[in-house]
mmCIF file of C-alpha atoms in Angstrom:
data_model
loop_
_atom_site.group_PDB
_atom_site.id
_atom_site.type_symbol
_atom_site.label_atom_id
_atom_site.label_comp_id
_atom_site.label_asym_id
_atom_site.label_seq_id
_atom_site.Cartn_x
_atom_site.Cartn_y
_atom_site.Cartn_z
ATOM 1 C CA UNK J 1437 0.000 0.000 0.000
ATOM 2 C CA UNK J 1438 1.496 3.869 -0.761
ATOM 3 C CA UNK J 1439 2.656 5.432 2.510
ATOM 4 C CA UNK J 1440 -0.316 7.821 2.958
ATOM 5 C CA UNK J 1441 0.299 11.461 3.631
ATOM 6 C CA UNK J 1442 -2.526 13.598 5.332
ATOM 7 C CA UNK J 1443 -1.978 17.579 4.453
ATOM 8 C CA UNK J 1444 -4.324 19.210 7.145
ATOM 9 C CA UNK J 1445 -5.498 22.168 5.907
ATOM 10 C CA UNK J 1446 -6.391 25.499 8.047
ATOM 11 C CA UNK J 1447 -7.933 28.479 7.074
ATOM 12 C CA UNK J 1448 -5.862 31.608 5.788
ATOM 13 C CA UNK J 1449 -3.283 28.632 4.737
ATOM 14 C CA UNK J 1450 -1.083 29.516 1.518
ATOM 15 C CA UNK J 1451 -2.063 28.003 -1.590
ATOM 16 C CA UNK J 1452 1.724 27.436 -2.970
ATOM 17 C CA UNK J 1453 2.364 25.704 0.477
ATOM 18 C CA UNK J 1454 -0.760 23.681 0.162
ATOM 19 C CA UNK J 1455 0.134 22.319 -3.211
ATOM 20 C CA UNK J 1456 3.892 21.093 -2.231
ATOM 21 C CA UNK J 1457 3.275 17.656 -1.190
ATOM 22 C CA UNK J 1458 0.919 16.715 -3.598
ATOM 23 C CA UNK J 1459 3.374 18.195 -6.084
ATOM 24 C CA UNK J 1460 6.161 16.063 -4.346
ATOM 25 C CA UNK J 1461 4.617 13.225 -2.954
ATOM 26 C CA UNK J 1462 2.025 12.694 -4.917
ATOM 27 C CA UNK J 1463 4.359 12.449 -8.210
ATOM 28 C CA UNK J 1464 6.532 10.274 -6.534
ATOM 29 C CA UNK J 1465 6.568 6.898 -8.797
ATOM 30 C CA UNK J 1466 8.891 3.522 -7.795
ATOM 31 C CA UNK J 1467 12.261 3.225 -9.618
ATOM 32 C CA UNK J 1468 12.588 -0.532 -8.358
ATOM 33 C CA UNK J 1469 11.677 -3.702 -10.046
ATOM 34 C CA UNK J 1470 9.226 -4.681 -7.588
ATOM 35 C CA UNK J 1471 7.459 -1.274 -7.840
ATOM 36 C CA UNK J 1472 8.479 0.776 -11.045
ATOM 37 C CA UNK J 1473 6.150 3.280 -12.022
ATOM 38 C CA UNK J 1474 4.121 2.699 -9.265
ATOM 39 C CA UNK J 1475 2.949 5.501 -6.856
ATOM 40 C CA UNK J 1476 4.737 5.493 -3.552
ATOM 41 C CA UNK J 1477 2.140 8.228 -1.616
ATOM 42 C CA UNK J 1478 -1.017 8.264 -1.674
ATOM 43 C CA UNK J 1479 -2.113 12.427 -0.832
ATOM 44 C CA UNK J 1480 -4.858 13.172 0.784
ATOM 45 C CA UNK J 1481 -6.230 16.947 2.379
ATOM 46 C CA UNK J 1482 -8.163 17.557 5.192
ATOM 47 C CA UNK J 1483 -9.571 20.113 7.217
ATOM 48 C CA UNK J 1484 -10.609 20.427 11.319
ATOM 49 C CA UNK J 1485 -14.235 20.895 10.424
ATOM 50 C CA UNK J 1486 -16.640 18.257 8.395
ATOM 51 C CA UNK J 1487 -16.162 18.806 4.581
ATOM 52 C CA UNK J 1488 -16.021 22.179 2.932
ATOM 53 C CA UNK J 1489 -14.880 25.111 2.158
ATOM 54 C CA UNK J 1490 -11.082 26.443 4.003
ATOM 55 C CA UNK J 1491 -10.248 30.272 3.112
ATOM 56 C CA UNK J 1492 -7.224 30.878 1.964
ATOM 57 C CA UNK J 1493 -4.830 34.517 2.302
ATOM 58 C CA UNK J 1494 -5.579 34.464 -1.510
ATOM 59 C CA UNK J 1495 -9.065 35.811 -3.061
ATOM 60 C CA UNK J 1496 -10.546 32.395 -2.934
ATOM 61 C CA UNK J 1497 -11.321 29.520 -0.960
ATOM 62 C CA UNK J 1498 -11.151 25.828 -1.763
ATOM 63 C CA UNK J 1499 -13.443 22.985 -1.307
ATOM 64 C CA UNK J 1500 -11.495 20.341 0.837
ATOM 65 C CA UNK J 1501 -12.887 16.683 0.801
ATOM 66 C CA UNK J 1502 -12.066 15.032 4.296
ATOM 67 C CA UNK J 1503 -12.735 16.111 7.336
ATOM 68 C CA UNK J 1504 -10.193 15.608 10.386
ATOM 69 C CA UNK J 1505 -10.681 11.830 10.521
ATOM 70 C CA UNK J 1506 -8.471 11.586 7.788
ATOM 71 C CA UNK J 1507 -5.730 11.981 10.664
ATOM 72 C CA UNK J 1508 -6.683 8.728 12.096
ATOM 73 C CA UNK J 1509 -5.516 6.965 8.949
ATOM 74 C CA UNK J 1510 -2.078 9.000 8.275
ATOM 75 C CA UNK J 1511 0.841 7.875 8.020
ATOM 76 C CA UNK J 1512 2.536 11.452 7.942
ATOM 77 C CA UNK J 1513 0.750 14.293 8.727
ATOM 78 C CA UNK J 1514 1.991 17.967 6.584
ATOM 79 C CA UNK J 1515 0.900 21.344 7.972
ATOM 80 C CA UNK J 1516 1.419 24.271 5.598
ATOM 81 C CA UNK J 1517 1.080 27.531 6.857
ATOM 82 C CA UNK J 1518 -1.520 29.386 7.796
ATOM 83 C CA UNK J 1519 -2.023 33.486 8.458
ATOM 84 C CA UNK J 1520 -4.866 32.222 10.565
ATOM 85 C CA UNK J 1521 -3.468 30.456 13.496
ATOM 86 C CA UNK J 1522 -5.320 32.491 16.281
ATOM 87 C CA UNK J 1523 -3.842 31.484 19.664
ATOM 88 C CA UNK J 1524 -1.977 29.096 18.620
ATOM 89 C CA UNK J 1525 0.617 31.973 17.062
ATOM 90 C CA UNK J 1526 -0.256 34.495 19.960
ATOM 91 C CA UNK J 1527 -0.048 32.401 22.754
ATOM 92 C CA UNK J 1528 1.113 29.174 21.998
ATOM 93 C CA UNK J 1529 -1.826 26.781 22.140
ATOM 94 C CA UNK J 1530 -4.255 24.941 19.670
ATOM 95 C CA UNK J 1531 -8.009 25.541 19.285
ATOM 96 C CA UNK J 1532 -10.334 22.904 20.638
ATOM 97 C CA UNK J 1533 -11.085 22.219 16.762
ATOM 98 C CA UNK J 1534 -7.197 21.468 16.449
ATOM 99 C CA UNK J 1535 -6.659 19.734 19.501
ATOM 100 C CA UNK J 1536 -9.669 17.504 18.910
ATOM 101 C CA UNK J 1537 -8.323 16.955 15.428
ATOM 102 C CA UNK J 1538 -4.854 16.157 17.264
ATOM 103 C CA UNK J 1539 -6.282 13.713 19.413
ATOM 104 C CA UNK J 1540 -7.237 10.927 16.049
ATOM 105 C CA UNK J 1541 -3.509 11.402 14.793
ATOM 106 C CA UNK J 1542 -2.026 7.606 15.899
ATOM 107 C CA UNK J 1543 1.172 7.628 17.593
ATOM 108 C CA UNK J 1544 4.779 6.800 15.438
ATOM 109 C CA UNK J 1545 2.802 9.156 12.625
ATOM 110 C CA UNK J 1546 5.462 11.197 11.336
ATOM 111 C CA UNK J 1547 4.626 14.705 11.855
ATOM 112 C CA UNK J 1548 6.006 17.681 8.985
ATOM 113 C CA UNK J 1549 5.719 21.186 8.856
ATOM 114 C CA UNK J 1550 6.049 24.263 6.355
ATOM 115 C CA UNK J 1551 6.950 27.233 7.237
ATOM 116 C CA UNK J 1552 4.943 28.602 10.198
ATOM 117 C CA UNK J 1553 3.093 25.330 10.576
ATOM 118 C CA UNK J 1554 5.822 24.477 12.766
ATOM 119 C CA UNK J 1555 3.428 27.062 15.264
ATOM 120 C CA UNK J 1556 0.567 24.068 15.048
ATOM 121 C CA UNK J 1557 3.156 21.429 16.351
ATOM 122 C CA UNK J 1558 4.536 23.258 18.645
ATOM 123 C CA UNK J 1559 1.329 23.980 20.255
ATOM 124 C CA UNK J 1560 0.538 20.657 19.553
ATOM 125 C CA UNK J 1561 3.570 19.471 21.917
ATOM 126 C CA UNK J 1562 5.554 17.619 19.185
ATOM 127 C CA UNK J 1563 8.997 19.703 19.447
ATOM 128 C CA UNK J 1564 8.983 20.352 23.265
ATOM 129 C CA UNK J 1565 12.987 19.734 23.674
ATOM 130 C CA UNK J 1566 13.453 19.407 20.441
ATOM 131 C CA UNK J 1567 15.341 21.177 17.493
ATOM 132 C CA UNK J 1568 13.108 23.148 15.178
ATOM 133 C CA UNK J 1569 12.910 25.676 12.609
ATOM 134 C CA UNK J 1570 10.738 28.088 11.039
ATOM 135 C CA UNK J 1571 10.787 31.301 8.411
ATOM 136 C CA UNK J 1572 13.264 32.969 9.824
ATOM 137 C CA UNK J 1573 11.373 36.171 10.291
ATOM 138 C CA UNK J 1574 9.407 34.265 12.621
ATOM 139 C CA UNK J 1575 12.140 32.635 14.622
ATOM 140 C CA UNK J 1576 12.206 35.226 17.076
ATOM 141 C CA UNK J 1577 8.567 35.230 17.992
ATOM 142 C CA UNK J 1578 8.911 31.493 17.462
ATOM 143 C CA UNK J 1579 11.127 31.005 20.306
ATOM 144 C CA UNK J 1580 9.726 33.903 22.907
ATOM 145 C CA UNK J 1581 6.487 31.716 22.424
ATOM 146 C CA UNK J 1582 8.002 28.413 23.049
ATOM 147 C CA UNK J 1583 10.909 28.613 24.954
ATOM 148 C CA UNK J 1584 11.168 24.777 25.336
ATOM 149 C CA UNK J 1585 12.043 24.131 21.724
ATOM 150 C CA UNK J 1586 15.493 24.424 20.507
ATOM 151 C CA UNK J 1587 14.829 26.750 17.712
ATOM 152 C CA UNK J 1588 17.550 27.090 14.905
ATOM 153 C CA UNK J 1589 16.640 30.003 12.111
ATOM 154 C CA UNK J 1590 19.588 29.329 9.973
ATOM 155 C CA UNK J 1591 18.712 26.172 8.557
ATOM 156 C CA UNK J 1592 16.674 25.166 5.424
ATOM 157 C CA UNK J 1593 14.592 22.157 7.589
ATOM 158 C CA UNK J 1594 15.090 20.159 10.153
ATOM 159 C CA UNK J 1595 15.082 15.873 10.455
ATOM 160 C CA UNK J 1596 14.273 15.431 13.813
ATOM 161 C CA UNK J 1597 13.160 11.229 12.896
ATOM 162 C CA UNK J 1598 9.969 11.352 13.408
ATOM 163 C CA UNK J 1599 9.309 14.924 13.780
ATOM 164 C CA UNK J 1600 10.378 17.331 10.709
ATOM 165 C CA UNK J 1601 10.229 21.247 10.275
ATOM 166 C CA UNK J 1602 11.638 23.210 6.947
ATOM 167 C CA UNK J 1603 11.633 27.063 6.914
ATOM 168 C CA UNK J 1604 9.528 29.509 4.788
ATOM 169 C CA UNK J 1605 7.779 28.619 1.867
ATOM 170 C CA UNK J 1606 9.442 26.593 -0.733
ATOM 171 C CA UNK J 1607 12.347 25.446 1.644
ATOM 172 C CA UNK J 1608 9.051 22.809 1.888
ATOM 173 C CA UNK J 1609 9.568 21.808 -1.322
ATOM 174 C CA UNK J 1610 13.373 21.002 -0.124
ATOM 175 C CA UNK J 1611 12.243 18.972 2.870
ATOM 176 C CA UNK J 1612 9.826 17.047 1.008
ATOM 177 C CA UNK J 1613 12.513 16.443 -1.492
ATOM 178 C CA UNK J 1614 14.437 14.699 1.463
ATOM 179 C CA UNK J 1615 11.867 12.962 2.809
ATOM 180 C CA UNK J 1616 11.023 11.413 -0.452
ATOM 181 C CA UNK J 1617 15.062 10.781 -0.475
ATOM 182 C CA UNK J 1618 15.281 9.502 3.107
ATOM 183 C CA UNK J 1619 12.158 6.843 1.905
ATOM 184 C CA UNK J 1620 12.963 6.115 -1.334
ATOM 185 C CA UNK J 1621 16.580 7.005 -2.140
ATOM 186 C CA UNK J 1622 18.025 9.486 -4.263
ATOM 187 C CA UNK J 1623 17.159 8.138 -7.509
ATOM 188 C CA UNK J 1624 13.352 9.330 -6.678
ATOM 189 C CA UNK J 1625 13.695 11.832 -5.165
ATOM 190 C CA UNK J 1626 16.511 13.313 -7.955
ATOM 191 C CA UNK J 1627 14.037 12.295 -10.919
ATOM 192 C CA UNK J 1628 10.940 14.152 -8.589
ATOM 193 C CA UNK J 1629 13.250 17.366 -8.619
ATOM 194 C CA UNK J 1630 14.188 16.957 -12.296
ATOM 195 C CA UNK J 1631 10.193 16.983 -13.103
ATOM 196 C CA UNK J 1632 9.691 19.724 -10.655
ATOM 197 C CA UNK J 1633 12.458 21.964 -12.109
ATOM 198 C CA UNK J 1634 14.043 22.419 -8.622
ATOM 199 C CA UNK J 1635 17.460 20.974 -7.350
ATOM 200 C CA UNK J 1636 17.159 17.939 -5.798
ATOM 201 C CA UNK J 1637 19.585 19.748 -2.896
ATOM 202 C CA UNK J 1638 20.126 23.155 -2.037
ATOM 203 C CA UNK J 1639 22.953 24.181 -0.633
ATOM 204 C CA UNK J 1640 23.634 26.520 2.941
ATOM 205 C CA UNK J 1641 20.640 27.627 4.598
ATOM 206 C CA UNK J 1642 18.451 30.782 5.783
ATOM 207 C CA UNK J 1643 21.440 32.696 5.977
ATOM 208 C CA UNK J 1644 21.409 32.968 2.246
ATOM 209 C CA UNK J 1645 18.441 34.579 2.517
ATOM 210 C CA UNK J 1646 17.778 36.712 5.325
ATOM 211 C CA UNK J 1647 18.416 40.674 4.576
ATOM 212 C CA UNK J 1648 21.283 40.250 1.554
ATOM 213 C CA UNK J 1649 21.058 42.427 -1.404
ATOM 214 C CA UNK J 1650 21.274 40.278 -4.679
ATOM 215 C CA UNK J 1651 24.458 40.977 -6.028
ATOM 216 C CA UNK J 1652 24.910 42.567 -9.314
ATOM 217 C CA UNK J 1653 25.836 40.600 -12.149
ATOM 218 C CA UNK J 1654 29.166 42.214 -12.461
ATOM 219 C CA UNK J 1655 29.639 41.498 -8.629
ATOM 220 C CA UNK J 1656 32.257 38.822 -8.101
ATOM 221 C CA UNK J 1657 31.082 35.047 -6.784
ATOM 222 C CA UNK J 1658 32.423 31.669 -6.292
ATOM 223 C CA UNK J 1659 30.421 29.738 -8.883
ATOM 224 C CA UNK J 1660 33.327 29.409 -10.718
ATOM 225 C CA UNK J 1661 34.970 27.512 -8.375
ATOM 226 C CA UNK J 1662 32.078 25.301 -7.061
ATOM 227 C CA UNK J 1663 32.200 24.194 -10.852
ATOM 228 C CA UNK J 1664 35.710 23.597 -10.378
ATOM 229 C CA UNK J 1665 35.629 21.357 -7.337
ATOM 230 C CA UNK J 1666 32.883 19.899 -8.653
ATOM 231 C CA UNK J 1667 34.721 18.403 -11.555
ATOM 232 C CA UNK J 1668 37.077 16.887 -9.033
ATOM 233 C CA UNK J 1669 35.778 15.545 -5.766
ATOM 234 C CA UNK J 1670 38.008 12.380 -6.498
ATOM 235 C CA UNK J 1671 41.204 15.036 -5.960
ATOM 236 C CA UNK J 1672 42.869 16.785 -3.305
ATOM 237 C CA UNK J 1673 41.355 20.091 -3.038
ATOM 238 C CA UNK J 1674 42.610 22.990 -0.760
ATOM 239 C CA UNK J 1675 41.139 26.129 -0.014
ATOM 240 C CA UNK J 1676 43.873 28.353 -1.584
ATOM 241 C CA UNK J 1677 43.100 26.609 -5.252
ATOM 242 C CA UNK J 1678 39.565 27.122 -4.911
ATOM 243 C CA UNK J 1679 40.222 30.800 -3.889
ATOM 244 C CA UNK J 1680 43.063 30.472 -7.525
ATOM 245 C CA UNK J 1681 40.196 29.834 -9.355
ATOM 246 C CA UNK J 1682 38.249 33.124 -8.617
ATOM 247 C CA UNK J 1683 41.579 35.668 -8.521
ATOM 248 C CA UNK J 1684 40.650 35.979 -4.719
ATOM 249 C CA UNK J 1685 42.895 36.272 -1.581
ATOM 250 C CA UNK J 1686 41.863 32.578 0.678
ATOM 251 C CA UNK J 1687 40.239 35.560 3.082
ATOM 252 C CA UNK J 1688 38.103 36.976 0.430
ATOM 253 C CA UNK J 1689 37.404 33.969 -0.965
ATOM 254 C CA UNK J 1690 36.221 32.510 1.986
ATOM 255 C CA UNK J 1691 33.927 34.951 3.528
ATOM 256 C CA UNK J 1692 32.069 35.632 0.059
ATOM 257 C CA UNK J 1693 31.628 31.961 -0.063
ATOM 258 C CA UNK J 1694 30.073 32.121 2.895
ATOM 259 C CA UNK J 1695 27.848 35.107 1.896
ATOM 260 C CA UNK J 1696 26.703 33.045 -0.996
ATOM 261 C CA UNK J 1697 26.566 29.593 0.240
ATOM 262 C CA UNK J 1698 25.488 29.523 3.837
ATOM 263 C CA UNK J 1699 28.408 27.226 4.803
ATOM 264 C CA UNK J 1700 32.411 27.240 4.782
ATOM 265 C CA UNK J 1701 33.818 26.011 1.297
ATOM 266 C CA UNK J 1702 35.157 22.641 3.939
ATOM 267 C CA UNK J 1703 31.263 22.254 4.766
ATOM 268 C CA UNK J 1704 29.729 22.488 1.356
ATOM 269 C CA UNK J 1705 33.085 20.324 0.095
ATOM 270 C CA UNK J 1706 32.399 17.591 2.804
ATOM 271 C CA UNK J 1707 28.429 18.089 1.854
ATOM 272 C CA UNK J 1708 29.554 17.263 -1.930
ATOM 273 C CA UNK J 1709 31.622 14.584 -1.392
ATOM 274 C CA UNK J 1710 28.688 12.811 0.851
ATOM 275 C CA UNK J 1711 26.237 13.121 -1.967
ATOM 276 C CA UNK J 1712 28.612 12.112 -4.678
ATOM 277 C CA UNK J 1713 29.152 8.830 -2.546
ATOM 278 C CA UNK J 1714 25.599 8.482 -2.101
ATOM 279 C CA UNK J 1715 25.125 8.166 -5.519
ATOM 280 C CA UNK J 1716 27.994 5.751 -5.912
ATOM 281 C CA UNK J 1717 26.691 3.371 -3.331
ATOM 282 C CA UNK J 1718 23.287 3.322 -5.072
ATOM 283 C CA UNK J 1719 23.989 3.034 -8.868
ATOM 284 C CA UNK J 1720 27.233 1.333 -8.688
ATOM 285 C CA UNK J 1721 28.830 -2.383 -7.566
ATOM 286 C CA UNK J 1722 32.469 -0.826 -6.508
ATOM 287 C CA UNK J 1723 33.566 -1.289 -3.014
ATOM 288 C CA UNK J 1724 33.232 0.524 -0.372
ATOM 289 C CA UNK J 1725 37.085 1.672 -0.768
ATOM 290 C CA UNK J 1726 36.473 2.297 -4.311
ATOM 291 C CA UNK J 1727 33.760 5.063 -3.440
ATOM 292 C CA UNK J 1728 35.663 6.228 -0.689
ATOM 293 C CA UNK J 1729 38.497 6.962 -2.895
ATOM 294 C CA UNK J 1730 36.081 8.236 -6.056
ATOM 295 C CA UNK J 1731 33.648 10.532 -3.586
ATOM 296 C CA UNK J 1732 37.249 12.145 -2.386
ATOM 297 C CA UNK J 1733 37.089 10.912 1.392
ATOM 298 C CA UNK J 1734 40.378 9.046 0.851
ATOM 299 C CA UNK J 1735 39.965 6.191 2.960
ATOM 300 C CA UNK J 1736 36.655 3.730 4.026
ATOM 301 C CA UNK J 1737 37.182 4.777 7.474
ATOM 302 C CA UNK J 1738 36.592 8.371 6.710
ATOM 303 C CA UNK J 1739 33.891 7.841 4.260
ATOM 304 C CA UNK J 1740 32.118 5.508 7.070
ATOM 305 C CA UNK J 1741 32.872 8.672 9.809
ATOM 306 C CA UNK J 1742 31.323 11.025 7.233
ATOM 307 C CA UNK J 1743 28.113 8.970 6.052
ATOM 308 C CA UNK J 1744 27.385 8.118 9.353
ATOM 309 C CA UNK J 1745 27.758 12.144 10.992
ATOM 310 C CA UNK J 1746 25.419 12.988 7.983
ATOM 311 C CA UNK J 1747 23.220 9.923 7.586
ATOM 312 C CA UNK J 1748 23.331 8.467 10.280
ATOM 313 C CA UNK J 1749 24.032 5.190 8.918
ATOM 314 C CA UNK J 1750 27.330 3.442 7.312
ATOM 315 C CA UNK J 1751 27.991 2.867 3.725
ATOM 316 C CA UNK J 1752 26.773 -0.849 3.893
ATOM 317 C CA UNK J 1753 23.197 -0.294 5.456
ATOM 318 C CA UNK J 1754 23.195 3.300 2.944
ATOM 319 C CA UNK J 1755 23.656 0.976 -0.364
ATOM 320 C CA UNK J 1756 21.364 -1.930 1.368
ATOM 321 C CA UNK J 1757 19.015 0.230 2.171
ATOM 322 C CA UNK J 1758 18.655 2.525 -1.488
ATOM 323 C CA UNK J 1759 20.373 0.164 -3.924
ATOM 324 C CA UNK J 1760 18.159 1.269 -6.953
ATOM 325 C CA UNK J 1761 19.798 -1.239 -9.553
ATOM 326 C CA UNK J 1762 17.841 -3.752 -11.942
ATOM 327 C CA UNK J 1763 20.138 -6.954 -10.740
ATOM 328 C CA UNK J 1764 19.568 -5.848 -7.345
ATOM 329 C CA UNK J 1765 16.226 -7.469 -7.409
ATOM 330 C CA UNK J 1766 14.392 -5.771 -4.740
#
């Protein structure tokens, strides 16, 4: 049976938010044998009242379906935003039509957010002690509201296991994008990004987008040497021939990386080198010291110490796991 995701839907929601996960989830087809071009979600919206209409911030409303039984039968649960959250955004606790609704979801159902839905969960008790984020304009408010919650603005989203946050608007489309890669592999989720004209990864975080001018297009960047590094992960690379490749002093170099990435050029290198093994362990029958040494980590042991500080899991149970080849079988 697809994994069935419930999108709860709230009045004064956005309609772009609203439409992620069925955009994501709901194109989501098997790349195995056992399940090619099958669908792996079945999407489903709901609101906290009996069928009908939900108002939007836009000038119309939409007719939604289910009513909040659909909970009961979810296997994740996505709240979009909403510019209607009442108490829940002023003082931090859910309406008796959202705590009822609350009460059907069954427990181990992973619970998402987008944007300011992270509010509803909060209130909802899901990320007491727990890191979270949020639109960063809201992190501030966020956090006076809910001091209990480790609140962290600077991110894109946040995997938390079972519990999941992303930041403003389409940073939802990112987290879906890795949910759909932590279930399915990257094979899926890359040919659900290619479809919906998006990266399948984003680089850095809020920081990229909080207050910065866009630069001009004479202005000086570092795509250049991202390019360049790119080209060869499988190679030593230090930080004073990436800065080579842009004319810049390491100290320029460095901080306008920074300004444009969201994370050190060592970060997004090690980031880079982690997806380009991901790749190998999924497509590919070489060994695990063949990837190490083709993803640029050198050695198994540090492409083991990397996978499993971003993964969470070795190379071994990674490629069990996602293997997305034909002879694999399953």
């Amino acid at each position: 049976m697809p994994h069935r995701v419930v999108v709860l839907a709230l009045d004064g929601l956005l309609p772009f938010e609203l439409g992620i996960a069925q955009r994501i989830f709901g194109r989501s087809l098997g790349a195995e044998p056992r399940n090619k071009g099958k669908k792996l979600y079945e999407v489903v919206t709901c609101s906290v009242r009996p069928p009908g209409p939900v108002h939007t911030d836009a000038d119309f409303t939409i007719t939604v379906e289910h009513g909040p039984e659909a909970l009961a039968t979810a296997d994740t649960v996505v709240i979009p935003a909403s510019y209607e959250l009442g108490p829940v955004h002023t003082e931090g606790r859910l309406t008796e039509e959202l705590a009822a609704a609350f009460a059907l979801v069954r427990p181990g159902t992973r619970m998402v957010s987008i944007c300011t839905g992270s509010y509803v969960l909060a209130a909802a008790g899901y990320l007491d002690g727990r890191p979270a984020t949020t639109h960063w304009s809201s992190a501030e408010h966020f956090q006076r509201i809910f001091p209990n919650v480790r609140v962290d603005p600077d991110v894109l989203f946040i995997d938390d296991g079972d519990v999941l946050t992303s930041a403003g608007v389409a940073a939802g489309i990112d987290l879906c994008l890795h949910i759909v890669r932590r279930d399915h592999g990257a094979a899926v989720a890359n040919e659900i990004a290619r479809r919906t004209v998006v990266p399948p990864h984003r680089d850095g975080g809020q920081a990229q987008y909080i207050h910065r001018p866009v630069p001009e297009p004479q202005f000086a960047t570092t795509t250049g040497a991202r390019a360049w590094a790119l080209g060869r992960l499988d190679r030593p690379i230090l930080l004073r021939d990436m800065a080579r490749q842009e004319a810049m002093s390491v100290r320029t170099f460095t901080r306008r990386f920074r300004e444009e990435v969201g994370v050190s050029p060592g970060q997004w290198l090690a980031q880079q080198r982690v997806e380009r093994a991901r790749q190998l362990l999924e497509s590919t029958d070489l060994s695990i010291d063949q990837v190490a040494r083709d993803a640029g980590f050198g050695t198994a042991t540090s492409l083991r110490q990397h996978l499993q500080a971003a993964l969470g899991v070795p190379p071994t149970v990674y490629r069990r796991t996602f293997r997305t080849t034909a002879d694999q079988g399953h």
